[in-house]
mmCIF file of C-alpha atoms in Angstrom:
data_model
loop_
_atom_site.group_PDB
_atom_site.id
_atom_site.type_symbol
_atom_site.label_atom_id
_atom_site.label_comp_id
_atom_site.label_asym_id
_atom_site.label_seq_id
_atom_site.Cartn_x
_atom_site.Cartn_y
_atom_site.Cartn_z
ATOM 1 C CA UNK A 1 -6.053 12.023 5.621
ATOM 2 C CA UNK A 2 -4.870 10.139 2.554
ATOM 3 C CA UNK A 3 -4.874 6.376 2.410
ATOM 4 C CA UNK A 4 -1.313 5.192 1.771
ATOM 5 C CA UNK A 5 -2.474 2.139 -0.194
ATOM 6 C CA UNK A 6 -4.200 4.439 -2.729
ATOM 7 C CA UNK A 7 -1.020 6.378 -3.529
ATOM 8 C CA UNK A 8 0.886 5.192 -6.602
ATOM 9 C CA UNK A 9 4.065 7.070 -5.764
ATOM 10 C CA UNK A 10 4.599 8.740 -2.409
ATOM 11 C CA UNK A 11 5.577 12.357 -1.924
ATOM 12 C CA UNK A 12 9.131 13.680 -1.655
ATOM 13 C CA UNK A 13 9.214 13.302 2.141
ATOM 14 C CA UNK A 14 8.588 9.548 2.059
ATOM 15 C CA UNK A 15 11.755 7.453 2.412
ATOM 16 C CA UNK A 16 10.354 3.913 2.297
ATOM 17 C CA UNK A 17 7.549 2.547 0.141
ATOM 18 C CA UNK A 18 7.599 -1.247 0.368
ATOM 19 C CA UNK A 19 6.266 -3.591 -2.272
ATOM 20 C CA UNK A 20 3.134 -5.575 -1.402
ATOM 21 C CA UNK A 21 5.293 -8.600 -0.596
ATOM 22 C CA UNK A 22 7.646 -6.601 1.652
ATOM 23 C CA UNK A 23 4.700 -4.975 3.425
ATOM 24 C CA UNK A 24 2.970 -8.321 3.929
ATOM 25 C CA UNK A 25 6.071 -9.839 5.552
ATOM 26 C CA UNK A 26 6.534 -6.823 7.833
ATOM 27 C CA UNK A 27 2.855 -6.731 8.833
ATOM 28 C CA UNK A 28 2.968 -10.463 9.634
ATOM 29 C CA UNK A 29 5.680 -9.841 12.237
ATOM 30 C CA UNK A 30 3.361 -7.506 14.148
ATOM 31 C CA UNK A 31 0.089 -9.390 13.700
ATOM 32 C CA UNK A 32 1.468 -12.866 14.412
ATOM 33 C CA UNK A 33 2.780 -11.675 17.780
ATOM 34 C CA UNK A 34 -0.194 -9.405 18.574
ATOM 35 C CA UNK A 35 2.088 -6.350 18.719
ATOM 36 C CA UNK A 36 1.318 -2.666 18.260
ATOM 37 C CA UNK A 37 3.909 -0.797 16.198
ATOM 38 C CA UNK A 38 5.193 2.265 18.065
ATOM 39 C CA UNK A 39 6.724 4.573 15.478
ATOM 40 C CA UNK A 40 8.450 7.668 16.833
ATOM 41 C CA UNK A 41 9.389 10.234 14.214
ATOM 42 C CA UNK A 42 6.885 8.940 11.667
ATOM 43 C CA UNK A 43 6.797 12.096 9.534
ATOM 44 C CA UNK A 44 3.701 11.878 7.340
ATOM 45 C CA UNK A 45 3.084 8.309 8.477
ATOM 46 C CA UNK A 46 3.245 6.690 5.035
ATOM 47 C CA UNK A 47 4.691 3.338 6.141
ATOM 48 C CA UNK A 48 2.549 3.432 9.267
ATOM 49 C CA UNK A 49 -0.577 3.995 7.138
ATOM 50 C CA UNK A 50 0.319 1.015 4.961
ATOM 51 C CA UNK A 51 0.763 -1.121 8.073
ATOM 52 C CA UNK A 52 -2.597 0.050 9.462
ATOM 53 C CA UNK A 53 -4.295 -0.868 6.194
ATOM 54 C CA UNK A 54 -2.655 -4.304 6.472
ATOM 55 C CA UNK A 55 -4.264 -4.876 9.890
ATOM 56 C CA UNK A 56 -1.448 -3.749 12.199
ATOM 57 C CA UNK A 57 -2.235 -1.642 15.261
ATOM 58 C CA UNK A 58 -0.038 1.444 14.946
ATOM 59 C CA UNK A 59 0.766 4.212 17.427
ATOM 60 C CA UNK A 60 2.479 6.891 15.319
ATOM 61 C CA UNK A 61 4.239 9.814 17.005
ATOM 62 C CA UNK A 62 5.918 12.861 15.529
ATOM 63 C CA UNK A 63 7.087 16.162 16.956
ATOM 64 C CA UNK A 64 5.002 19.294 16.881
ATOM 65 C CA UNK A 65 6.690 21.756 14.540
ATOM 66 C CA UNK A 66 8.940 24.192 16.408
ATOM 67 C CA UNK A 67 8.185 26.923 13.873
ATOM 68 C CA UNK A 68 4.951 27.686 12.071
ATOM 69 C CA UNK A 69 4.697 25.270 9.142
ATOM 70 C CA UNK A 70 3.914 26.515 5.643
ATOM 71 C CA UNK A 71 0.706 24.507 5.819
ATOM 72 C CA UNK A 72 -1.308 23.784 8.904
ATOM 73 C CA UNK A 73 -0.972 20.244 10.213
ATOM 74 C CA UNK A 74 -4.463 19.423 8.971
ATOM 75 C CA UNK A 75 -3.499 20.505 5.433
ATOM 76 C CA UNK A 76 -0.366 18.362 5.298
ATOM 77 C CA UNK A 77 -0.570 14.863 3.894
ATOM 78 C CA UNK A 78 -0.993 12.386 6.704
ATOM 79 C CA UNK A 79 -1.460 8.714 5.973
ATOM 80 C CA UNK A 80 -2.460 7.617 9.488
ATOM 81 C CA UNK A 81 -3.457 9.126 12.813
ATOM 82 C CA UNK A 82 -0.366 10.874 14.177
ATOM 83 C CA UNK A 83 0.059 11.925 17.800
ATOM 84 C CA UNK A 84 1.898 15.283 17.770
ATOM 85 C CA UNK A 85 3.977 15.917 20.865
ATOM 86 C CA UNK A 86 6.485 18.582 21.950
ATOM 87 C CA UNK A 87 10.166 17.641 21.841
ATOM 88 C CA UNK A 88 10.482 17.795 25.629
ATOM 89 C CA UNK A 89 7.878 15.004 25.918
ATOM 90 C CA UNK A 90 9.243 12.764 23.172
ATOM 91 C CA UNK A 91 8.854 9.515 25.098
ATOM 92 C CA UNK A 92 6.076 10.682 27.418
ATOM 93 C CA UNK A 93 2.889 9.157 26.013
ATOM 94 C CA UNK A 94 0.631 6.192 26.835
ATOM 95 C CA UNK A 95 2.207 2.931 25.755
ATOM 96 C CA UNK A 96 0.318 0.002 24.314
ATOM 97 C CA UNK A 97 0.973 -3.114 26.436
ATOM 98 C CA UNK A 98 2.261 -5.432 23.707
ATOM 99 C CA UNK A 99 4.347 -3.295 21.415
ATOM 100 C CA UNK A 100 7.404 -3.205 19.216
ATOM 101 C CA UNK A 101 9.533 -0.219 18.285
ATOM 102 C CA UNK A 102 9.487 0.700 14.603
ATOM 103 C CA UNK A 103 12.298 3.096 13.736
ATOM 104 C CA UNK A 104 12.222 4.048 10.070
ATOM 105 C CA UNK A 105 14.985 6.333 8.807
ATOM 106 C CA UNK A 106 15.845 7.434 12.329
ATOM 107 C CA UNK A 107 17.596 10.744 12.752
ATOM 108 C CA UNK A 108 19.445 12.303 15.660
ATOM 109 C CA UNK A 109 18.005 10.282 18.561
ATOM 110 C CA UNK A 110 20.418 7.646 19.885
ATOM 111 C CA UNK A 111 19.070 4.100 19.787
ATOM 112 C CA UNK A 112 19.925 3.744 23.474
ATOM 113 C CA UNK A 113 17.401 6.516 24.256
ATOM 114 C CA UNK A 114 14.632 4.534 22.541
ATOM 115 C CA UNK A 115 15.577 1.280 24.256
ATOM 116 C CA UNK A 116 15.850 2.903 27.696
ATOM 117 C CA UNK A 117 12.471 4.613 27.236
ATOM 118 C CA UNK A 118 10.819 1.322 26.222
ATOM 119 C CA UNK A 119 12.398 -1.403 28.366
ATOM 120 C CA UNK A 120 9.323 -3.625 27.974
ATOM 121 C CA UNK A 121 9.541 -3.723 24.166
ATOM 122 C CA UNK A 122 10.915 -7.089 23.182
ATOM 123 C CA UNK A 123 11.042 -6.414 19.455
ATOM 124 C CA UNK A 124 12.692 -3.612 17.495
ATOM 125 C CA UNK A 125 12.446 -3.050 13.733
ATOM 126 C CA UNK A 126 15.108 -0.774 12.244
ATOM 127 C CA UNK A 127 14.679 0.439 8.657
ATOM 128 C CA UNK A 128 17.346 2.496 6.925
ATOM 129 C CA UNK A 129 20.866 2.213 5.604
ATOM 130 C CA UNK A 130 23.794 0.638 7.397
ATOM 131 C CA UNK A 131 25.401 3.884 8.427
ATOM 132 C CA UNK A 132 25.934 7.303 6.958
ATOM 133 C CA UNK A 133 22.409 8.596 6.475
ATOM 134 C CA UNK A 134 20.158 7.005 9.064
ATOM 135 C CA UNK A 135 20.894 7.028 12.772
ATOM 136 C CA UNK A 136 20.383 4.485 14.152
ATOM 137 C CA UNK A 137 21.582 2.364 11.252
ATOM 138 C CA UNK A 138 19.549 -0.737 10.410
ATOM 139 C CA UNK A 139 22.350 -2.988 11.676
ATOM 140 C CA UNK A 140 22.798 -1.080 14.967
ATOM 141 C CA UNK A 141 21.832 -4.018 17.212
ATOM 142 C CA UNK A 142 23.796 -6.694 15.356
ATOM 143 C CA UNK A 143 26.269 -8.342 17.666
ATOM 144 C CA UNK A 144 24.458 -7.096 20.768
ATOM 145 C CA UNK A 145 24.335 -9.612 23.596
ATOM 146 C CA UNK A 146 20.798 -8.475 24.414
ATOM 147 C CA UNK A 147 19.275 -8.720 20.907
ATOM 148 C CA UNK A 148 19.154 -11.307 18.127
ATOM 149 C CA UNK A 149 18.299 -10.878 14.458
ATOM 150 C CA UNK A 150 14.998 -12.523 13.517
ATOM 151 C CA UNK A 151 14.873 -11.372 9.925
ATOM 152 C CA UNK A 152 16.911 -9.199 7.600
ATOM 153 C CA UNK A 153 15.811 -8.036 4.184
ATOM 154 C CA UNK A 154 15.933 -5.107 1.806
ATOM 155 C CA UNK A 155 13.012 -2.800 1.135
ATOM 156 C CA UNK A 156 12.020 -0.496 -1.708
ATOM 157 C CA UNK A 157 12.590 3.187 -1.072
ATOM 158 C CA UNK A 158 14.244 6.405 -2.151
ATOM 159 C CA UNK A 159 17.748 4.981 -2.163
ATOM 160 C CA UNK A 160 19.386 1.602 -2.497
ATOM 161 C CA UNK A 161 19.947 -0.382 -0.496
ATOM 162 C CA UNK A 162 17.423 0.123 2.283
ATOM 163 C CA UNK A 163 17.584 -2.530 4.957
ATOM 164 C CA UNK A 164 14.878 -3.764 7.290
ATOM 165 C CA UNK A 165 16.285 -5.670 10.253
ATOM 166 C CA UNK A 166 13.931 -7.189 12.805
ATOM 167 C CA UNK A 167 15.417 -7.833 16.233
ATOM 168 C CA UNK A 168 14.043 -9.698 19.231
ATOM 169 C CA UNK A 169 15.351 -9.420 22.763
ATOM 170 C CA UNK A 170 17.117 -12.579 23.839
ATOM 171 C CA UNK A 171 15.051 -14.728 26.196
ATOM 172 C CA UNK A 172 11.806 -13.137 24.968
ATOM 173 C CA UNK A 173 8.892 -15.453 24.523
ATOM 174 C CA UNK A 174 5.867 -14.086 22.732
ATOM 175 C CA UNK A 175 2.529 -15.628 23.372
ATOM 176 C CA UNK A 176 -0.612 -14.309 21.797
ATOM 177 C CA UNK A 177 -3.699 -14.870 23.885
ATOM 178 C CA UNK A 178 -7.301 -14.113 23.056
ATOM 179 C CA UNK A 179 -9.773 -13.898 25.912
ATOM 180 C CA UNK A 180 -13.451 -14.033 24.999
ATOM 181 C CA UNK A 181 -14.695 -13.747 28.567
ATOM 182 C CA UNK A 182 -14.849 -10.336 30.252
ATOM 183 C CA UNK A 183 -11.965 -9.478 32.516
ATOM 184 C CA UNK A 184 -12.774 -9.586 36.223
ATOM 185 C CA UNK A 185 -11.228 -7.437 38.928
ATOM 186 C CA UNK A 186 -8.951 -9.428 41.222
ATOM 187 C CA UNK A 187 -11.183 -8.673 44.246
ATOM 188 C CA UNK A 188 -14.146 -10.262 42.432
ATOM 189 C CA UNK A 189 -12.308 -13.477 41.588
ATOM 190 C CA UNK A 190 -13.238 -16.669 43.384
ATOM 191 C CA UNK A 191 -10.240 -18.741 44.336
ATOM 192 C CA UNK A 192 -10.303 -22.470 44.968
ATOM 193 C CA UNK A 193 -8.995 -21.730 48.482
ATOM 194 C CA UNK A 194 -12.136 -19.648 49.187
ATOM 195 C CA UNK A 195 -14.529 -22.583 48.670
#
């Protein structure tokens, strides 16, 4: 596995390669809210690897190849740990509890399919153009009654402009909690009423 931060220029299959400043701002969104980035269709995982190196928990998913690849999966460049799944199980994997969808240069899968599969995700980051090449487009949730734009910026990549739009579900309140004490099973808890 290559480390994305060590690569001066990414390979031909990489669509987005943010500057340090762009990466820092994106990573801050995840870390400040204690969110794991769920990236479906991550390809080689270049952006996901950069986010991991910046301290973000990432769950990267990509499809198993339907035909035998020219190189085995272990010989291909991968910049992070990638969970390979068959197309029939695209959304059927364990989900981190506090997570946000990261859709970078989405192709072919309707945004509604992502949102229906992850109803508990209260944040969605769309990276791509505003129609024509990427589907969903980066502005796909603008004007939605259910989502609001938190941040909108451009990002360095293979074409210009590339947009990064960060959405939050309306009426979502994020609260990051850190518990230093071990968790106790509910049956083992002592309630005030029991005393």
